[in-house]
Short mmCIF file of C-alpha atoms in Angstrom, two decimals:
data_model
loop_
_atom_site.label_atom_id
_atom_site.label_comp_id
_atom_site.label_asym_id
_atom_site.label_seq_id
_atom_site.Cartn_x
_atom_site.Cartn_y
_atom_site.Cartn_z
CA UNK A 1 -6.37 27.44 -7.16
CA UNK A 2 -9.96 26.56 -6.16
CA UNK A 3 -10.51 24.93 -9.49
CA UNK A 4 -7.36 22.90 -9.13
CA UNK A 5 -8.36 21.74 -5.65
CA UNK A 6 -11.79 20.73 -6.93
CA UNK A 7 -10.18 18.78 -9.77
CA UNK A 8 -7.97 16.92 -7.29
CA UNK A 9 -10.90 16.06 -5.12
CA UNK A 10 -12.84 14.78 -8.13
CA UNK A 11 -9.85 12.73 -9.28
CA UNK A 12 -9.55 11.19 -5.86
CA UNK A 13 -13.29 10.48 -5.71
CA UNK A 14 -13.11 8.72 -9.07
CA UNK A 15 -10.07 6.65 -8.00
CA UNK A 16 -11.83 5.58 -4.81
CA UNK A 17 -14.91 4.51 -6.71
CA UNK A 18 -12.78 2.75 -9.33
CA UNK A 19 -10.89 0.91 -6.57
CA UNK A 20 -14.14 -0.47 -5.18
CA UNK A 21 -15.21 -1.59 -8.64
CA UNK A 22 -11.92 -3.23 -9.55
CA UNK A 23 -11.71 -4.91 -6.14
CA UNK A 24 -15.21 -6.30 -6.50
CA UNK A 25 -15.21 -7.30 -10.18
CA UNK A 26 -11.59 -7.47 -11.27
CA UNK A 27 -10.22 -5.70 -14.29
CA UNK A 28 -12.23 -7.50 -16.96
CA UNK A 29 -15.51 -7.25 -15.05
CA UNK A 30 -15.18 -3.60 -14.15
CA UNK A 31 -16.92 -0.99 -16.33
CA UNK A 32 -16.59 2.82 -16.54
CA UNK A 33 -20.37 3.01 -16.12
CA UNK A 34 -20.15 1.41 -12.67
CA UNK A 35 -17.35 3.78 -11.70
CA UNK A 36 -19.42 6.74 -12.83
CA UNK A 37 -22.37 5.52 -10.77
CA UNK A 38 -20.37 4.95 -7.61
CA UNK A 39 -18.42 8.15 -7.87
CA UNK A 40 -21.53 10.25 -8.58
CA UNK A 41 -19.84 12.09 -11.39
CA UNK A 42 -20.38 12.33 -15.16
CA UNK A 43 -18.76 10.01 -17.68
CA UNK A 44 -17.02 13.14 -19.04
CA UNK A 45 -15.46 13.86 -15.68
CA UNK A 46 -13.95 10.33 -15.63
CA UNK A 47 -12.54 10.68 -19.17
CA UNK A 48 -11.21 14.12 -18.34
CA UNK A 49 -8.88 12.49 -15.80
CA UNK A 50 -8.39 9.06 -17.32
CA UNK A 51 -8.43 8.28 -21.03
CA UNK A 52 -9.37 4.60 -20.67
CA UNK A 53 -10.10 1.81 -18.29
CA UNK A 54 -6.43 0.85 -18.38
CA UNK A 55 -5.40 4.43 -17.40
CA UNK A 56 -7.93 4.23 -14.55
CA UNK A 57 -6.48 0.91 -13.30
CA UNK A 58 -2.95 2.38 -13.53
CA UNK A 59 -4.14 5.38 -11.52
CA UNK A 60 -5.50 3.04 -8.76
CA UNK A 61 -2.17 1.25 -8.59
CA UNK A 62 -0.10 4.40 -8.54
CA UNK A 63 -2.29 6.18 -5.97
CA UNK A 64 -0.91 4.13 -3.10
CA UNK A 65 2.53 5.57 -3.81
CA UNK A 66 1.60 9.25 -3.76
CA UNK A 67 2.64 9.81 -0.14
CA UNK A 68 4.51 7.89 2.51
CA UNK A 69 2.17 6.99 5.37
CA UNK A 70 4.87 5.36 7.58
CA UNK A 71 6.83 7.71 9.81
CA UNK A 72 10.58 7.91 9.22
CA UNK A 73 12.53 6.03 11.89
CA UNK A 74 16.11 6.26 13.07
CA UNK A 75 16.04 2.45 12.91
CA UNK A 76 15.40 1.71 9.29
CA UNK A 77 14.58 -1.94 9.92
CA UNK A 78 11.76 -0.81 12.15
CA UNK A 79 10.56 1.34 9.27
CA UNK A 80 10.96 -1.68 7.04
CA UNK A 81 8.74 -3.75 9.36
CA UNK A 82 6.29 -0.90 9.87
CA UNK A 83 5.73 -0.55 6.13
CA UNK A 84 4.60 -4.13 5.79
CA UNK A 85 2.55 -4.15 8.97
CA UNK A 86 0.69 -0.92 8.08
CA UNK A 87 -0.29 -2.35 4.74
CA UNK A 88 -1.46 -5.49 6.46
CA UNK A 89 -3.59 -3.41 8.76
CA UNK A 90 -5.09 -1.22 6.02
CA UNK A 91 -5.51 -3.66 3.16
CA UNK A 92 -8.77 -5.22 4.53
CA UNK A 93 -10.06 -1.66 5.28
CA UNK A 94 -8.84 0.38 2.15
CA UNK A 95 -10.19 -0.48 -1.29
CA UNK A 96 -7.35 1.37 -2.97
CA UNK A 97 -4.80 -1.04 -1.45
CA UNK A 98 -7.03 -4.05 -1.90
CA UNK A 99 -7.73 -3.20 -5.57
CA UNK A 100 -4.10 -2.43 -6.18
CA UNK A 101 -3.21 -5.94 -4.97
CA UNK A 102 -5.89 -7.52 -7.16
CA UNK A 103 -4.78 -5.54 -10.21
CA UNK A 104 -1.14 -6.31 -9.58
CA UNK A 105 -1.72 -10.07 -9.28
CA UNK A 106 -4.53 -10.60 -11.81
CA UNK A 107 -3.36 -12.60 -14.83
CA UNK A 108 -5.60 -10.54 -17.10
CA UNK A 109 -3.78 -7.31 -16.36
CA UNK A 110 -0.34 -8.20 -15.17
CA UNK A 111 1.51 -7.67 -18.40
CA UNK A 112 -0.56 -4.56 -19.33
CA UNK A 113 0.22 -2.79 -16.10
CA UNK A 114 3.89 -3.79 -15.99
CA UNK A 115 3.62 -5.75 -12.72
CA UNK A 116 1.29 -3.30 -11.12
CA UNK A 117 2.38 -2.18 -7.66
CA UNK A 118 5.00 -4.97 -7.21
CA UNK A 119 8.00 -3.07 -8.64
CA UNK A 120 7.20 -0.09 -6.51
CA UNK A 121 7.07 -2.15 -3.31
CA UNK A 122 10.33 -3.89 -4.13
CA UNK A 123 12.01 -0.55 -4.76
CA UNK A 124 10.71 0.86 -1.51
CA UNK A 125 11.85 -2.08 0.57
CA UNK A 126 15.24 -2.13 -1.13
CA UNK A 127 15.76 1.60 -0.33
CA UNK A 128 14.99 0.91 3.34
CA UNK A 129 17.36 -1.99 3.44
CA UNK A 130 20.11 0.04 1.84
CA UNK A 131 19.62 2.72 4.48
CA UNK A 132 19.62 0.05 7.21
CA UNK A 133 22.89 -1.32 5.89
CA UNK A 134 24.42 2.11 6.05
CA UNK A 135 23.48 2.25 9.69
CA UNK A 136 25.04 -1.08 10.52
CA UNK A 137 21.60 -2.82 11.11
CA UNK A 138 22.06 -5.66 8.61
CA UNK A 139 24.00 -8.89 8.86
CA UNK A 140 27.02 -9.03 6.53
CA UNK A 141 25.53 -11.48 4.02
CA UNK A 142 22.39 -9.40 3.27
CA UNK A 143 22.12 -8.06 -0.29
CA UNK A 144 19.38 -5.41 -0.14
CA UNK A 145 18.05 -5.96 -3.71
CA UNK A 146 17.78 -9.71 -3.28
CA UNK A 147 16.26 -9.45 0.23
CA UNK A 148 13.73 -6.84 -0.93
CA UNK A 149 12.64 -9.07 -3.80
CA UNK A 150 12.28 -12.14 -1.55
CA UNK A 151 10.46 -10.36 1.32
CA UNK A 152 8.01 -8.71 -1.07
CA UNK A 153 7.35 -12.04 -2.69
CA UNK A 154 6.83 -13.73 0.69
CA UNK A 155 4.53 -10.86 1.92
CA UNK A 156 2.50 -11.23 -1.33
CA UNK A 157 2.17 -14.99 -0.81
CA UNK A 158 0.97 -14.48 2.78
CA UNK A 159 -1.57 -11.97 1.59
CA UNK A 160 -2.93 -14.28 -1.05
CA UNK A 161 -3.13 -17.22 1.37
CA UNK A 162 -4.78 -15.11 4.04
CA UNK A 163 -7.34 -13.83 1.53
CA UNK A 164 -8.12 -17.35 0.34
CA UNK A 165 -8.43 -18.90 3.80
CA UNK A 166 -9.81 -16.17 6.03
CA UNK A 167 -10.85 -13.22 3.81
CA UNK A 168 -7.73 -11.43 5.18
CA UNK A 169 -9.12 -11.77 8.67
CA UNK A 170 -5.81 -12.99 9.96
CA UNK A 171 -3.53 -10.96 7.67
CA UNK A 172 -1.94 -8.91 10.42
CA UNK A 173 -1.22 -12.02 12.48
CA UNK A 174 0.26 -13.82 9.47
CA UNK A 175 2.40 -10.92 8.33
CA UNK A 176 3.66 -10.46 11.93
CA UNK A 177 4.61 -14.16 11.85
CA UNK A 178 6.39 -13.65 8.57
CA UNK A 179 8.61 -10.84 9.95
CA UNK A 180 9.30 -12.81 13.13
CA UNK A 181 10.62 -15.66 11.02
CA UNK A 182 12.55 -13.60 8.54
CA UNK A 183 14.13 -10.79 10.54
CA UNK A 184 16.57 -12.97 12.47
CA UNK A 185 18.26 -13.70 9.16
CA UNK A 186 18.49 -10.05 8.25
CA UNK A 187 19.08 -7.94 11.43
CA UNK A 188 22.10 -7.78 13.65
CA UNK A 189 21.31 -9.04 17.18
CA UNK A 190 21.39 -5.60 18.77
CA UNK A 191 18.73 -4.32 16.41
CA UNK A 192 16.69 -7.48 16.32
CA UNK A 193 15.94 -7.35 20.02
CA UNK A 194 14.44 -3.84 19.62
CA UNK A 195 12.14 -4.47 16.68
CA UNK A 196 8.40 -4.33 17.30
CA UNK A 197 6.79 -6.94 15.08
CA UNK A 198 3.55 -7.84 16.86
CA UNK A 199 0.29 -8.24 14.97
CA UNK A 200 -0.95 -4.92 16.41
CA UNK A 201 1.97 -3.02 15.12
CA UNK A 202 0.25 -1.77 11.99
CA UNK A 203 -2.70 -0.38 13.96
CA UNK A 204 -0.32 1.38 16.34
CA UNK A 205 1.53 3.10 13.48
CA UNK A 206 -1.72 4.13 11.75
CA UNK A 207 -2.91 5.67 15.10
CA UNK A 208 0.47 7.50 15.44
CA UNK A 209 0.12 9.02 11.96
CA UNK A 210 -3.49 10.00 12.53
CA UNK A 211 -2.58 11.72 15.81
CA UNK A 212 0.29 13.58 14.14
CA UNK A 213 -2.06 14.80 11.42
CA UNK A 214 -4.68 15.79 13.90
CA UNK A 215 -2.12 17.87 15.74
CA UNK A 216 -1.15 19.55 12.48
CA UNK A 217 -4.85 20.35 11.91
CA UNK A 218 -5.20 21.95 15.38
CA UNK A 219 -6.36 18.74 17.09
CA UNK A 220 -9.30 18.09 14.67
CA UNK A 221 -9.26 14.74 12.93
CA UNK A 222 -10.90 15.11 9.55
CA UNK A 223 -10.43 11.56 8.23
CA UNK A 224 -11.15 8.02 9.16
CA UNK A 225 -8.39 5.80 10.44
CA UNK A 226 -7.80 4.22 7.01
CA UNK A 227 -8.16 7.50 5.13
CA UNK A 228 -5.66 9.22 7.32
CA UNK A 229 -2.92 6.93 6.18
CA UNK A 230 -4.26 5.59 2.95
CA UNK A 231 -3.84 8.91 1.15
CA UNK A 232 -0.75 6.96 0.45
CA UNK A 233 0.77 4.34 2.63
CA UNK A 234 3.08 3.12 0.00
CA UNK A 235 6.30 4.34 -1.44
CA UNK A 236 6.69 8.05 -1.78
#
């Protein structure tokens, strides 16, 4: 058991180092040697967990989907919004999310990684919309699969433009604006009025998750704000 826990910690350490390298240099510019240096492990340790640079990149992409860092809500459209807002909050702070975006959108690796994180996000958002429809939260014309595809594409476009124009400094504000524009065409009026979509929503949810985990640990917070949720903010 101790050996297994040590192996999991080493794997996570390698993935965090790899994320910082991929985020800084892209897939083509990244090297295993740089990952070894930043992780402070041996080259053998890296290859024990990952057979190649491609496998390492795939691991970075998949790591964001290990756990769900957004609390389950009775209102599934709030959970839908929260998912996007939490990622907007964490992406400038968490190299795993940032690197996952770069690897998913980079032309040099897109085909090799099968679309990277994009299919996973579409699937997650579709599942939330299906659940919202079952609760009567959606307008009659909404097709969850189509809406999930379009919202994910729009979110991605906002992220790219925010990165280009402000280094993601306004990402939360822009994603909030996206939801405020889109949700009236998705949600029934009774639900729409209750949705919290402000630019500070992601930070609020991250703090909520961190507080819940601290309570589980006896009131001792053992992780940073980003780390508390970024053990997997994605689709679990």
